[in-house]
Amino acid sequence: MKTVLITGAGIGIGRATALAFGKAGYRVIVTDILENEGAAVAEQIIASGGQAEFHALDVTSTEATDVLVAKLEADYGALDCLVANAGIAHKVPLTDLSDEKWDQTFDIDLKAMMRLVRAASPAMRAAGQGSVICLSSIMGVAYGWDEHVHYSAAKSGVVGLVRGLAVELAGDGLRVNGVAPGYIRTAQALSRQHSLGPEGLEKAADFIPMGRVGEPEDIADVILFLASDGARYMTGQTVAVDGGLLVGRY
Ligand SMILES: NC(=O)c1ccc[n+]([C@@H]2O[C@H](COP(=O)([O-])OP(=O)(O)OC[C@H]3O[C@@H](n4cnc5c(N)ncnc54)[C@H](O)[C@@H]3O)[C@@H](O)[C@H]2O)c1
Protein backbone atom coordinates (compact mmCIF):
# COMPACT_ATOMS: atom_id res chain seq x y z
CA MET A 1 0.00 0.00 0.00
CA LYS A 2 1.33 3.43 -0.92
CA THR A 3 1.56 6.13 1.73
CA VAL A 4 0.84 9.83 1.13
CA LEU A 5 1.44 12.66 3.58
CA ILE A 6 -0.70 15.77 3.08
CA THR A 7 -0.22 19.04 4.96
CA GLY A 8 -3.16 21.29 5.84
CA ALA A 9 -5.53 18.40 5.15
CA GLY A 10 -8.26 19.23 7.67
CA ILE A 11 -10.26 21.51 5.39
CA GLY A 12 -10.44 22.81 1.81
CA ILE A 13 -8.22 21.50 -0.98
CA GLY A 14 -6.12 19.43 1.44
CA ARG A 15 -9.22 17.68 2.80
CA ALA A 16 -10.57 16.91 -0.69
CA THR A 17 -7.12 15.61 -1.65
CA ALA A 18 -6.98 13.34 1.41
CA LEU A 19 -10.39 11.89 0.57
CA ALA A 20 -9.39 11.36 -3.09
CA PHE A 21 -6.17 9.53 -2.15
CA GLY A 22 -8.08 7.47 0.41
CA LYS A 23 -10.55 6.39 -2.27
CA ALA A 24 -7.64 5.56 -4.59
CA GLY A 25 -6.26 3.07 -2.03
CA TYR A 26 -3.44 5.08 -0.45
CA ARG A 27 -2.71 5.06 3.26
CA VAL A 28 -3.37 8.74 3.98
CA ILE A 29 -1.38 10.63 6.59
CA VAL A 30 -3.65 13.59 7.30
CA THR A 31 -1.77 16.46 8.97
CA ASP A 32 -2.89 19.92 10.07
CA ILE A 33 -2.84 22.39 12.94
CA LEU A 34 -6.64 22.00 12.97
CA GLU A 35 -6.83 18.86 15.11
CA ASN A 36 -10.61 18.26 15.17
CA GLU A 37 -10.98 18.81 11.43
CA GLY A 38 -7.96 16.67 10.60
CA ALA A 39 -9.07 13.82 12.85
CA ALA A 40 -12.53 13.94 11.22
CA VAL A 41 -11.00 13.58 7.74
CA ALA A 42 -9.01 10.52 8.82
CA GLU A 43 -12.16 9.03 10.40
CA GLN A 44 -14.13 9.64 7.21
CA ILE A 45 -11.52 7.78 5.13
CA ILE A 46 -11.52 4.87 7.56
CA ALA A 47 -15.35 4.80 7.63
CA SER A 48 -15.31 4.44 3.82
CA GLY A 49 -13.03 1.40 4.08
CA GLY A 50 -9.71 3.19 3.56
CA GLN A 51 -6.62 3.60 5.73
CA ALA A 52 -5.70 6.90 7.33
CA GLU A 53 -4.27 8.48 10.43
CA PHE A 54 -4.19 12.01 11.72
CA HIS A 55 -1.07 13.70 13.08
CA ALA A 56 -0.98 17.28 14.34
CA LEU A 57 1.72 19.08 12.37
CA ASP A 58 2.56 22.76 12.27
CA VAL A 59 4.57 23.02 9.06
CA THR A 60 6.67 25.87 10.46
CA SER A 61 8.44 23.44 12.79
CA THR A 62 11.50 21.71 11.39
CA GLU A 63 11.70 19.50 14.48
CA ALA A 64 8.06 18.39 14.30
CA THR A 65 8.37 17.72 10.56
CA ASP A 66 11.54 15.64 11.04
CA VAL A 67 10.07 13.70 13.97
CA LEU A 68 6.83 12.87 12.14
CA VAL A 69 8.60 11.80 8.94
CA ALA A 70 11.00 9.57 10.95
CA LYS A 71 8.08 7.94 12.79
CA LEU A 72 6.19 7.27 9.55
CA GLU A 73 9.30 5.81 7.92
CA ALA A 74 9.80 3.51 10.92
CA ASP A 75 6.18 2.36 10.61
CA TYR A 76 5.74 2.15 6.85
CA GLY A 77 9.09 2.69 5.13
CA ALA A 78 9.76 5.52 2.69
CA LEU A 79 6.80 7.74 1.91
CA ASP A 80 5.49 7.43 -1.66
CA CYS A 81 3.93 10.85 -2.05
CA LEU A 82 4.04 14.27 -0.38
CA VAL A 83 1.38 16.90 -0.94
CA ALA A 84 2.66 20.25 0.39
CA ASN A 85 -0.69 22.02 0.57
CA ALA A 86 -0.81 24.05 3.80
CA GLY A 87 -0.97 27.76 3.10
CA ILE A 88 -2.16 31.15 4.31
CA ALA A 89 -3.16 34.21 2.27
CA HIS A 90 -3.53 37.22 4.53
CA LYS A 91 -4.57 40.56 3.05
CA VAL A 92 -2.09 43.24 4.13
CA PRO A 93 -1.50 46.53 2.27
CA LEU A 94 2.17 47.21 1.55
CA THR A 95 2.41 50.05 4.08
CA ASP A 96 1.31 47.67 6.85
CA LEU A 97 3.35 44.71 5.64
CA SER A 98 5.70 43.98 8.53
CA ASP A 99 8.82 41.89 8.27
CA GLU A 100 7.08 39.42 10.58
CA LYS A 101 4.05 39.00 8.30
CA TRP A 102 6.30 38.58 5.26
CA ASP A 103 8.40 35.99 7.09
CA GLN A 104 5.36 34.12 8.44
CA THR A 105 3.86 33.86 4.94
CA PHE A 106 7.12 32.67 3.42
CA ASP A 107 7.64 30.22 6.26
CA ILE A 108 4.25 28.53 5.80
CA ASP A 109 3.73 28.96 2.05
CA LEU A 110 7.25 28.21 0.80
CA LYS A 111 9.93 27.21 3.31
CA ALA A 112 7.71 24.53 4.87
CA MET A 113 7.57 22.75 1.52
CA MET A 114 11.36 22.54 1.40
CA ARG A 115 11.34 21.38 5.05
CA LEU A 116 9.02 18.47 4.26
CA VAL A 117 10.86 17.38 1.12
CA ARG A 118 14.23 17.68 2.89
CA ALA A 119 13.01 15.38 5.63
CA ALA A 120 11.32 12.75 3.45
CA SER A 121 13.44 12.70 0.31
CA PRO A 122 16.48 10.70 1.54
CA ALA A 123 14.35 7.57 2.12
CA MET A 124 12.35 8.24 -1.06
CA ARG A 125 15.60 8.51 -3.05
CA ALA A 126 16.86 5.29 -1.53
CA ALA A 127 13.56 3.66 -2.55
CA GLY A 128 14.10 5.04 -6.07
CA GLN A 129 10.62 6.40 -6.52
CA GLY A 130 8.14 8.94 -5.26
CA SER A 131 6.13 12.00 -6.14
CA VAL A 132 5.93 15.46 -4.60
CA ILE A 133 3.16 17.94 -5.35
CA CYS A 134 3.34 21.55 -4.12
CA LEU A 135 0.47 24.03 -4.13
CA SER A 136 1.22 27.31 -5.88
CA SER A 137 -1.54 29.64 -7.17
CA ILE A 138 -2.52 31.58 -10.27
CA MET A 139 -1.34 34.50 -8.11
CA GLY A 140 2.11 32.89 -8.19
CA VAL A 141 2.38 31.84 -11.83
CA ALA A 142 0.69 34.71 -13.68
CA TYR A 143 -1.31 37.30 -11.76
CA GLY A 144 -0.16 39.89 -9.29
CA TRP A 145 -2.41 40.26 -6.25
CA ASP A 146 -2.66 43.68 -4.65
CA GLU A 147 -2.39 43.77 -0.86
CA HIS A 148 -1.09 40.19 -1.01
CA VAL A 149 2.41 40.76 -2.41
CA HIS A 150 3.92 38.48 0.24
CA TYR A 151 1.55 35.71 -0.88
CA SER A 152 2.17 36.30 -4.60
CA ALA A 153 5.92 36.29 -4.00
CA ALA A 154 5.85 33.09 -1.92
CA LYS A 155 3.62 31.32 -4.44
CA SER A 156 5.99 32.37 -7.26
CA GLY A 157 8.75 30.93 -5.14
CA VAL A 158 6.93 27.60 -5.17
CA VAL A 159 7.38 27.48 -8.96
CA GLY A 160 11.16 27.82 -8.55
CA LEU A 161 11.22 25.34 -5.69
CA VAL A 162 9.41 22.79 -7.85
CA ARG A 163 11.86 23.30 -10.73
CA GLY A 164 14.97 23.05 -8.57
CA LEU A 165 13.81 20.02 -6.63
CA ALA A 166 12.66 18.30 -9.82
CA VAL A 167 16.13 18.52 -11.34
CA GLU A 168 17.95 17.59 -8.13
CA LEU A 169 15.78 14.53 -7.45
CA ALA A 170 15.02 13.25 -10.96
CA GLY A 171 18.07 10.99 -11.10
CA ASP A 172 16.76 9.04 -8.12
CA GLY A 173 13.29 8.50 -9.58
CA LEU A 174 11.44 11.26 -7.75
CA ARG A 175 9.07 13.58 -9.57
CA VAL A 176 8.19 17.05 -8.28
CA ASN A 177 5.32 19.07 -9.71
CA GLY A 178 3.12 21.99 -8.72
CA VAL A 179 -0.54 22.85 -9.04
CA ALA A 180 -1.67 26.44 -9.41
CA PRO A 181 -5.37 26.65 -8.55
CA GLY A 182 -7.58 29.45 -9.81
CA TYR A 183 -10.56 30.53 -7.69
CA ILE A 184 -11.59 27.56 -5.56
CA ARG A 185 -14.50 27.51 -3.10
CA THR A 186 -12.70 27.06 0.23
CA ALA A 187 -12.42 28.94 3.53
CA GLN A 188 -9.47 30.85 2.07
CA ALA A 189 -11.34 32.24 -0.94
CA LEU A 190 -14.60 32.66 1.03
CA SER A 191 -12.89 34.93 3.58
CA ARG A 192 -14.27 38.49 3.29
CA GLN A 193 -11.34 39.81 5.29
CA HIS A 194 -8.53 38.21 3.28
CA SER A 195 -9.91 37.29 -0.14
CA LEU A 196 -12.95 37.57 -2.41
CA GLY A 197 -15.67 36.53 0.02
CA PRO A 198 -18.82 34.65 -1.07
CA GLU A 199 -20.17 37.47 -3.27
CA GLY A 200 -16.80 38.14 -4.93
CA LEU A 201 -16.41 34.45 -5.61
CA GLU A 202 -19.82 34.28 -7.33
CA LYS A 203 -18.94 37.33 -9.44
CA ALA A 204 -15.66 35.69 -10.43
CA ALA A 205 -17.67 32.93 -12.11
CA ASP A 206 -18.76 35.52 -14.73
CA PHE A 207 -15.22 35.96 -16.06
CA ILE A 208 -14.06 32.36 -15.72
CA PRO A 209 -14.42 30.83 -19.21
CA MET A 210 -15.91 27.60 -17.79
CA GLY A 211 -18.52 29.73 -16.01
CA ARG A 212 -17.98 28.49 -12.49
CA VAL A 213 -15.65 28.77 -9.55
CA GLY A 214 -13.64 25.62 -8.86
CA GLU A 215 -14.45 23.09 -6.15
CA PRO A 216 -11.72 21.53 -3.94
CA GLU A 217 -12.29 18.20 -5.74
CA ASP A 218 -11.33 19.82 -9.07
CA ILE A 219 -7.84 20.37 -7.65
CA ALA A 220 -7.66 17.10 -5.70
CA ASP A 221 -8.18 15.02 -8.85
CA VAL A 222 -5.28 16.74 -10.63
CA ILE A 223 -3.02 16.22 -7.60
CA LEU A 224 -3.97 12.54 -7.63
CA PHE A 225 -3.12 12.34 -11.33
CA LEU A 226 0.28 13.99 -10.77
CA ALA A 227 1.00 11.37 -8.10
CA SER A 228 -0.01 8.54 -10.41
CA ASP A 229 1.96 6.56 -12.95
CA GLY A 230 -0.02 8.41 -15.63
CA ALA A 231 2.26 11.39 -14.94
CA ARG A 232 5.43 9.25 -14.97
CA TYR A 233 7.32 11.41 -17.50
CA MET A 234 6.29 14.73 -15.98
CA THR A 235 8.46 16.66 -13.55
CA GLY A 236 9.25 20.28 -12.74
CA GLN A 237 5.92 21.59 -14.02
CA THR A 238 3.37 23.76 -12.29
CA VAL A 239 -0.04 23.21 -13.83
CA ALA A 240 -2.77 25.85 -13.68
CA VAL A 241 -6.18 24.40 -12.83
CA ASP A 242 -8.46 27.39 -13.20
CA GLY A 243 -11.41 26.76 -15.52
CA GLY A 244 -9.61 28.64 -18.30
CA LEU A 245 -9.12 31.85 -16.32
CA LEU A 246 -5.52 32.53 -17.32
CA VAL A 247 -6.02 31.86 -21.02
CA GLY A 248 -9.37 33.66 -21.18
CA ARG A 249 -9.86 37.01 -22.88
CA TYR A 250 -12.33 39.32 -21.14
N1 LIG B 1 -8.82 28.44 -2.52
C1 LIG B 1 -8.22 28.99 -3.54
O1 LIG B 1 -8.87 29.68 -4.32
C2 LIG B 1 -6.74 28.79 -3.76
C3 LIG B 1 -6.21 29.35 -4.93
C4 LIG B 1 -4.86 29.18 -5.19
C5 LIG B 1 -4.05 28.48 -4.30
N2 LIG B 1 -4.58 27.95 -3.17
C6 LIG B 1 -3.65 27.23 -2.28
O2 LIG B 1 -4.12 25.92 -2.03
C7 LIG B 1 -3.71 25.50 -0.72
C8 LIG B 1 -4.94 25.08 0.06
O3 LIG B 1 -5.79 26.22 0.17
P1 LIG B 1 -7.29 26.17 0.63
O4 LIG B 1 -8.04 27.09 -0.22
O5 LIG B 1 -7.75 24.78 0.82
O6 LIG B 1 -7.12 26.93 2.05
P2 LIG B 1 -7.81 26.71 3.45
O7 LIG B 1 -7.60 27.98 4.18
O8 LIG B 1 -9.18 26.17 3.28
O9 LIG B 1 -6.87 25.55 4.08
C9 LIG B 1 -5.53 25.79 4.37
C10 LIG B 1 -5.04 24.70 5.30
O10 LIG B 1 -3.68 24.98 5.66
C11 LIG B 1 -3.58 24.78 7.07
N3 LIG B 1 -2.48 25.54 7.67
C12 LIG B 1 -2.33 26.88 7.78
N4 LIG B 1 -1.21 27.16 8.47
C13 LIG B 1 -0.64 25.96 8.80
C14 LIG B 1 0.52 25.60 9.52
N5 LIG B 1 1.35 26.52 10.06
N6 LIG B 1 0.81 24.27 9.66
C15 LIG B 1 -0.01 23.33 9.12
N7 LIG B 1 -1.13 23.62 8.45
C16 LIG B 1 -1.45 24.93 8.29
C17 LIG B 1 -4.93 25.24 7.60
O11 LIG B 1 -5.14 24.78 8.94
C18 LIG B 1 -5.85 24.63 6.58
O12 LIG B 1 -6.14 23.29 6.88
C19 LIG B 1 -2.98 26.69 -0.10
O13 LIG B 1 -1.59 26.54 -0.26
C20 LIG B 1 -3.50 27.86 -0.91
O14 LIG B 1 -2.64 28.96 -0.91
C21 LIG B 1 -5.91 28.10 -2.88
XYZ file of N, CA, C and O in Angstrom, residues 18-154:
548
model
N -7.076 14.502 0.522
C -6.979 13.340 1.413
C -8.068 12.321 1.079
O -7.804 11.119 0.979
N -9.275 12.807 0.876
C -10.387 11.893 0.565
C -10.156 11.199 -0.779
O -10.418 10.000 -0.930
N -9.637 11.944 -1.759
C -9.390 11.359 -3.092
C -8.306 10.277 -3.022
O -8.440 9.206 -3.621
N -7.238 10.539 -2.283
C -6.167 9.534 -2.149
C -6.669 8.320 -1.358
O -6.293 7.183 -1.651
N -7.516 8.572 -0.362
C -8.079 7.468 0.413
C -8.893 6.542 -0.480
O -8.762 5.314 -0.423
N -9.708 7.145 -1.340
C -10.548 6.390 -2.272
C -9.691 5.610 -3.267
O -10.050 4.528 -3.716
N -8.529 6.194 -3.604
C -7.636 5.558 -4.586
C -6.776 4.459 -3.960
O -5.924 3.873 -4.636
N -6.957 4.200 -2.662
C -6.263 3.070 -2.028
C -4.949 3.401 -1.350
O -4.204 2.504 -0.966
N -4.655 4.687 -1.191
C -3.441 5.083 -0.446
C -3.708 5.035 1.057
O -4.838 5.267 1.501
N -2.672 4.771 1.832
C -2.706 5.063 3.265
C -2.478 6.565 3.376
O -1.446 7.070 2.901
N -3.441 7.278 3.974
C -3.373 8.741 3.976
C -2.953 9.265 5.345
O -3.630 9.024 6.344
N -1.845 9.970 5.368
C -1.384 10.627 6.592
C -1.909 12.059 6.527
O -1.390 12.907 5.794
N -2.981 12.290 7.271
C -3.648 13.595 7.304
C -2.937 14.436 8.356
O -2.853 14.012 9.515
N -2.423 15.597 7.980
C -1.772 16.458 8.975
C -2.349 17.868 8.894
O -2.776 18.317 7.822
N -2.378 18.533 10.032
C -2.886 19.915 10.073
C -2.631 20.472 11.474
O -2.332 19.719 12.404
N -2.789 21.811 11.592
C -2.836 22.388 12.938
C -4.273 22.339 13.460
O -4.502 22.531 14.645
N -5.230 22.125 12.577
C -6.643 21.997 12.970
C -6.882 20.533 13.361
O -7.124 19.682 12.500
N -6.831 20.270 14.676
C -6.834 18.864 15.110
C -8.194 18.201 14.940
O -8.268 17.055 14.484
N -9.284 18.887 15.294
C -10.607 18.262 15.165
C -10.936 17.972 13.710
O -11.402 16.893 13.357
N -10.675 18.959 12.853
C -10.980 18.810 11.427
C -10.135 17.696 10.808
O -10.627 16.883 10.032
N -8.850 17.685 11.162
C -7.956 16.669 10.605
C -8.349 15.264 11.033
O -8.395 14.334 10.224
N -8.665 15.139 12.338
C -9.069 13.820 12.849
C -10.346 13.361 12.146
O -10.500 12.178 11.827
N -11.262 14.299 11.880
C -12.528 13.941 11.219
C -12.283 13.446 9.797
O -12.967 12.526 9.321
N -11.318 14.030 9.111
C -10.997 13.581 7.742
C -10.460 12.152 7.771
O -10.880 11.298 6.981
N -9.556 11.881 8.710
C -9.008 10.523 8.823
C -10.129 9.537 9.141
O -10.210 8.450 8.546
N -11.030 9.923 10.049
C -12.157 9.032 10.404
C -13.044 8.767 9.195
O -13.514 7.651 8.994
N -13.270 9.809 8.395
C -14.128 9.641 7.210
C -13.509 8.647 6.214
O -14.209 7.828 5.621
N -12.204 8.710 6.048
C -11.518 7.784 5.127
C -11.643 6.352 5.654
O -11.966 5.419 4.902
N -11.429 6.209 6.952
C -11.522 4.867 7.562
C -12.955 4.334 7.454
O -13.178 3.168 7.112
N -13.939 5.217 7.701
C -15.351 4.801 7.633
C -15.728 4.332 6.231
O -16.636 3.520 6.060
N -15.024 4.861 5.209
C -15.313 4.438 3.825
C -14.465 3.231 3.421
O -14.369 2.913 2.228
N -13.779 2.618 4.387
C -13.028 1.396 4.081
C -11.565 1.640 3.746
O -10.857 0.707 3.379
N -11.105 2.886 3.880
C -9.708 3.188 3.565
C -8.830 3.173 4.800
O -9.278 2.841 5.897
N -7.555 3.520 4.601
C -6.624 3.605 5.730
C -6.128 5.031 5.866
O -5.734 5.664 4.870
N -6.147 5.530 7.081
C -5.698 6.905 7.327
C -5.345 7.073 8.786
O -5.799 6.311 9.636
N -4.516 8.083 9.045
C -4.273 8.481 10.429
C -4.012 9.976 10.454
O -3.497 10.542 9.489
N -4.405 10.576 11.571
C -4.189 12.013 11.720
C -3.003 12.284 12.636
O -2.860 11.648 13.678
N -2.162 13.234 12.225
C -1.069 13.701 13.085
C -1.078 15.226 13.076
O -1.061 15.830 11.997
N -1.093 15.819 14.260
C -0.980 17.277 14.336
C 0.393 17.671 13.807
O 1.403 17.091 14.225
N 0.425 18.588 12.875
C 1.721 19.077 12.369
C 1.613 20.542 11.983
O 0.843 20.906 11.096
N 2.400 21.363 12.672
C 2.561 22.756 12.275
C 3.762 22.778 11.329
O 4.887 22.476 11.748
N 3.517 23.138 10.075
C 4.574 23.018 9.063
C 5.717 23.999 9.262
O 6.737 23.904 8.583
N 5.564 24.941 10.205
C 6.667 25.872 10.459
C 7.730 25.255 11.371
O 8.767 25.873 11.602
N 7.467 24.070 11.890
C 8.439 23.438 12.795
C 9.292 22.397 12.072
O 8.787 21.353 11.637
N 10.570 22.683 11.977
C 11.499 21.712 11.390
C 11.543 20.453 12.251
O 11.493 19.331 11.738
N 11.592 20.649 13.583
C 11.702 19.499 14.476
C 10.484 18.593 14.351
O 10.610 17.370 14.203
N 9.284 19.200 14.380
C 8.057 18.390 14.301
C 7.971 17.667 12.952
O 7.543 16.513 12.884
N 8.395 18.344 11.896
C 8.370 17.721 10.562
C 9.318 16.524 10.531
O 8.946 15.428 10.080
N 10.535 16.729 11.033
C 11.536 15.644 11.036
C 11.075 14.456 11.886
O 11.231 13.300 11.483
N 10.509 14.767 13.059
C 10.071 13.701 13.975
C 8.934 12.898 13.346
O 8.940 11.661 13.372
N 7.969 13.585 12.743
C 6.834 12.869 12.137
C 7.294 12.005 10.964
O 6.915 10.834 10.852
N 8.127 12.564 10.107
C 8.596 11.795 8.942
C 9.370 10.553 9.412
O 9.170 9.452 8.898
N 10.217 10.720 10.431
C 10.995 9.570 10.947
C 10.070 8.503 11.509
O 10.271 7.303 11.288
N 9.021 8.907 12.208
C 8.082 7.936 12.786
C 7.356 7.182 11.658
O 7.212 5.948 11.711
N 6.924 7.921 10.653
C 6.188 7.275 9.551
C 7.094 6.309 8.789
O 6.663 5.220 8.383
N 8.359 6.698 8.620
C 9.302 5.810 7.924
C 9.554 4.534 8.734
O 9.690 3.447 8.164
N 9.609 4.689 10.063
C 9.799 3.512 10.921
C 8.591 2.578 10.804
O 8.722 1.358 10.787
N 7.405 3.176 10.676
C 6.179 2.362 10.615
C 5.931 1.768 9.226
O 5.479 0.629 9.110
N 6.187 2.555 8.199
C 5.744 2.153 6.853
C 6.840 2.148 5.788
O 6.568 1.854 4.624
N 8.038 2.542 6.137
C 9.086 2.693 5.129
C 8.989 4.055 4.454
O 8.252 4.938 4.913
N 9.728 4.219 3.375
C 9.760 5.525 2.686
C 8.357 5.952 2.274
O 7.537 5.121 1.864
N 8.086 7.235 2.385
C 6.796 7.744 1.906
C 6.783 7.674 0.376
O 7.830 7.779 -0.268
N 5.612 7.503 -0.202
C 5.494 7.433 -1.658
C 5.127 8.774 -2.265
O 5.467 9.055 -3.411
N 4.406 9.579 -1.492
C 3.935 10.850 -2.052
C 3.815 11.895 -0.948
O 3.396 11.589 0.174
N 4.199 13.124 -1.281
C 4.035 14.268 -0.377
C 3.165 15.292 -1.078
O 3.423 15.618 -2.249
N 2.161 15.789 -0.394
C 1.376 16.902 -0.937
C 1.553 18.083 0.013
O 1.006 18.099 1.122
N 2.372 19.055 -0.419
C 2.657 20.246 0.387
C 1.580 21.278 0.063
O 1.683 22.041 -0.901
N 0.524 21.252 0.876
C -0.686 22.020 0.567
C -0.942 23.166 1.524
O -1.534 24.174 1.141
N -0.488 23.041 2.787
C -0.811 24.054 3.796
C -0.415 25.435 3.312
O 0.662 25.618 2.732
N -1.289 26.404 3.534
C -0.965 27.758 3.101
C -1.850 28.787 3.781
O -2.947 28.472 4.252
N -1.354 30.024 3.835
C -2.165 31.147 4.313
C -2.087 32.253 3.272
O -1.108 32.349 2.527
N -3.139 33.072 3.212
C -3.159 34.206 2.267
C -3.787 35.396 2.980
O -4.988 35.641 2.861
N -2.991 36.106 3.753
C -3.531 37.222 4.525
C -3.439 38.528 3.744
O -2.398 38.828 3.159
N -4.537 39.282 3.766
C -4.566 40.557 3.051
C -3.901 41.633 3.902
O -4.375 41.939 5.000
N -2.798 42.182 3.405
C -2.086 43.236 4.126
C -1.564 44.251 3.109
O -0.727 43.909 2.269
N -2.044 45.505 3.173
C -1.503 46.529 2.267
C -0.002 46.717 2.514
O 0.464 46.530 3.646
N 0.705 47.109 1.474
C 2.171 47.211 1.546
C 2.652 48.048 2.733
O 3.616 47.696 3.404
N 1.964 49.166 2.992
C 2.408 50.054 4.080
C 2.318 49.374 5.449
O 3.012 49.766 6.382
N 1.449 48.381 5.566
C 1.308 47.668 6.850
C 2.057 46.341 6.863
O 1.979 45.597 7.840
N 2.735 46.043 5.768
C 3.352 44.708 5.645
C 4.642 44.641 6.472
O 5.688 45.109 6.036
N 4.527 44.071 7.644
C 5.698 43.983 8.533
C 6.633 42.877 8.069
O 6.237 41.961 7.342
N 7.861 42.965 8.534
C 8.816 41.887 8.267
C 8.272 40.562 8.809
O 8.439 39.512 8.182
N 7.597 40.650 9.952
C 7.080 39.418 10.580
C 6.015 38.759 9.710
O 5.996 37.539 9.547
N 5.114 39.569 9.143
C 4.049 38.996 8.303
C 4.643 38.401 7.025
O 4.238 37.327 6.580
N 5.607 39.116 6.448
C 6.297 38.577 5.264
C 6.942 37.224 5.588
O 6.767 36.236 4.886
N 7.679 37.210 6.711
C 8.399 35.986 7.085
C 7.433 34.845 7.407
O 7.682 33.697 7.031
N 6.338 35.166 8.077
C 5.361 34.120 8.437
C 4.773 33.493 7.165
O 4.642 32.273 7.055
N 4.444 34.352 6.200
C 3.859 33.856 4.945
C 4.859 32.987 4.195
O 4.520 31.900 3.715
N 6.090 33.465 4.111
C 7.117 32.671 3.418
C 7.417 31.363 4.149
O 7.693 30.345 3.525
N 7.338 31.425 5.470
C 7.636 30.221 6.258
C 6.603 29.134 5.967
O 6.949 27.978 5.701
N 5.319 29.513 5.998
C 4.248 28.525 5.803
C 4.096 28.168 4.318
O 3.977 26.988 3.958
N 4.100 29.187 3.457
C 3.730 28.962 2.047
C 4.885 28.472 1.171
O 4.652 27.989 0.067
N 6.121 28.607 1.645
C 7.249 28.215 0.801
C 8.290 27.363 1.544
O 8.548 26.215 1.171
N 8.837 27.918 2.612
C 9.933 27.209 3.308
C 9.476 25.851 3.842
O 10.234 24.870 3.811
N 8.221 25.794 4.310
C 7.706 24.532 4.872
C 7.718 23.412 3.838
O 7.868 22.243 4.191
N 7.567 23.780 2.572
C 7.568 22.754 1.516
C 8.970 22.146 1.390
O 9.129 20.933 1.276
N 9.979 23.019 1.430
C 11.364 22.541 1.404
C 11.639 21.653 2.621
O 12.241 20.588 2.516
N 11.151 22.128 3.797
C 11.340 21.380 5.047
C 10.844 19.938 4.938
O 11.506 18.999 5.356
N 9.642 19.799 4.363
C 9.021 18.473 4.261
C 9.788 17.594 3.272
O 10.079 16.428 3.553
N 10.145 18.163 2.133
C 10.857 17.379 1.117
C 12.260 17.023 1.617
O 12.743 15.909 1.413
N 12.897 17.959 2.330
C 14.232 17.683 2.886
C 14.186 16.506 3.849
O 15.076 15.648 3.847
N 13.112 16.450 4.644
C 13.005 15.375 5.635
C 12.709 14.023 4.983
O 13.270 13.003 5.377
N 11.817 14.024 3.991
C 11.316 12.753 3.448
C 12.099 12.245 2.246
O 12.031 11.048 1.935
N 12.830 13.116 1.574
C 13.438 12.696 0.305
C 14.592 11.690 0.438
O 14.754 10.855 -0.461
N 15.397 11.704 1.513
C 16.478 10.699 1.539
C 15.954 9.266 1.433
O 16.476 8.465 0.641
N 14.911 8.940 2.186
C 14.352 7.573 2.119
C 13.663 7.340 0.778
O 13.722 6.234 0.217
N 13.021 8.380 0.251
C 12.346 8.241 -1.058
C 13.394 7.990 -2.151
O 13.197 7.161 -3.045
N 14.520 8.706 -2.057
C 15.599 8.505 -3.049
C 16.159 7.096 -2.946
O 16.419 6.440 -3.958
N 16.333 6.636 -1.715
C 16.857 5.285 -1.525
C 15.884 4.257 -2.098
O 16.299 3.220 -2.637
N 14.574 4.567 -2.015
C 13.556 3.658 -2.554
C 13.494 3.770 -4.086
O 12.937 2.904 -4.766
N 14.033 4.869 -4.604
C 14.096 5.035 -6.065
C 12.803 5.460 -6.726
O 12.662 5.400 -7.953
N 11.870 5.920 -5.924
C 10.619 6.404 -6.519
C 9.874 7.299 -5.543
O 10.134 7.261 -4.340
N 8.962 8.077 -6.100
C 8.139 8.935 -5.260
C 7.698 10.170 -6.022
O 8.240 10.502 -7.080
N 6.679 10.822 -5.477
C 6.134 11.999 -6.138
C 5.842 13.080 -5.105
O 5.368 12.782 -4.011
N 6.178 14.309 -5.465
C 5.931 15.460 -4.595
C 5.061 16.440 -5.362
O 5.337 16.732 -6.538
N 4.018 16.939 -4.707
C 3.163 17.939 -5.347
C 3.044 19.135 -4.405
O 2.691 18.993 -3.236
N 3.372 20.325 -4.920
C 3.342 21.551 -4.123
C 2.244 22.474 -4.646
O 2.093 22.645 -5.863
N 1.539 23.117 -3.731
C 0.475 24.026 -4.131
C 1.005 25.444 -4.326
O 1.474 26.080 -3.380
N 0.941 25.912 -5.582
C 1.217 27.314 -5.880
C -0.141 27.996 -6.009
O -1.082 27.681 -5.278
N -0.283 28.903 -6.969
C -1.539 29.639 -7.173
C -1.442 30.364 -8.508
O -0.335 30.654 -8.973
N -2.587 30.705 -9.089
C -2.521 31.581 -10.272
C -1.891 32.926 -9.892
O -1.316 33.599 -10.737
N -1.968 33.262 -8.590
C -1.337 34.500 -8.107
C 0.187 34.345 -8.024
O 0.896 35.311 -7.802
N 0.662 33.131 -8.191
C 2.109 32.891 -8.194
C 2.661 32.694 -9.588
O 3.811 33.043 -9.856
N 1.837 32.146 -10.499
C 2.379 31.835 -11.830
C 2.064 32.912 -12.872
O 2.720 32.973 -13.904
N 1.060 33.755 -12.622
C 0.690 34.709 -13.677
C 0.196 36.054 -13.162
O 0.620 37.099 -13.629
N -0.724 36.046 -12.235
C -1.312 37.300 -11.764
C -0.505 37.905 -10.621
O 0.103 37.189 -9.827
N -0.564 39.226 -10.527
C -0.157 39.889 -9.293
C -1.407 40.013 -8.436
O -2.520 40.012 -8.966
N -1.246 40.107 -7.124
C -2.412 40.258 -6.247
C -2.134 41.404 -5.297
O -1.259 41.296 -4.431
N -2.856 42.508 -5.502
C -2.657 43.676 -4.652
C -2.982 43.339 -3.200
O -3.864 42.535 -2.907
N -2.251 43.969 -2.317
C -2.389 43.769 -0.864
C -2.121 42.318 -0.418
O -2.499 41.909 0.672
N -1.507 41.571 -1.318
C -1.089 40.194 -1.014
C 0.277 39.938 -1.643
O 0.547 38.839 -2.112
N 1.148 40.945 -1.679
C 2.409 40.761 -2.415
C 3.282 39.679 -1.773
O 4.027 38.971 -2.463
N 3.179 39.547 -0.459
C 3.922 38.483 0.243
C 3.440 37.111 -0.224
O 4.236 36.192 -0.426
N 2.134 36.986 -0.413
C 1.554 35.710 -0.878
C 1.960 35.443 -2.329
O 2.422 34.350 -2.665
N 1.786 36.465 -3.187
C 2.171 36.303 -4.603
C 3.640 35.907 -4.729
O 3.995 35.034 -5.524
N 4.478 36.568 -3.925
C 5.917 36.293 -3.998
C 6.226 34.874 -3.523
O 7.011 34.152 -4.147
N 5.598 34.448 -2.431
C 5.852 33.093 -1.917
C 5.360 32.046 -2.914
O 6.030 31.039 -3.165
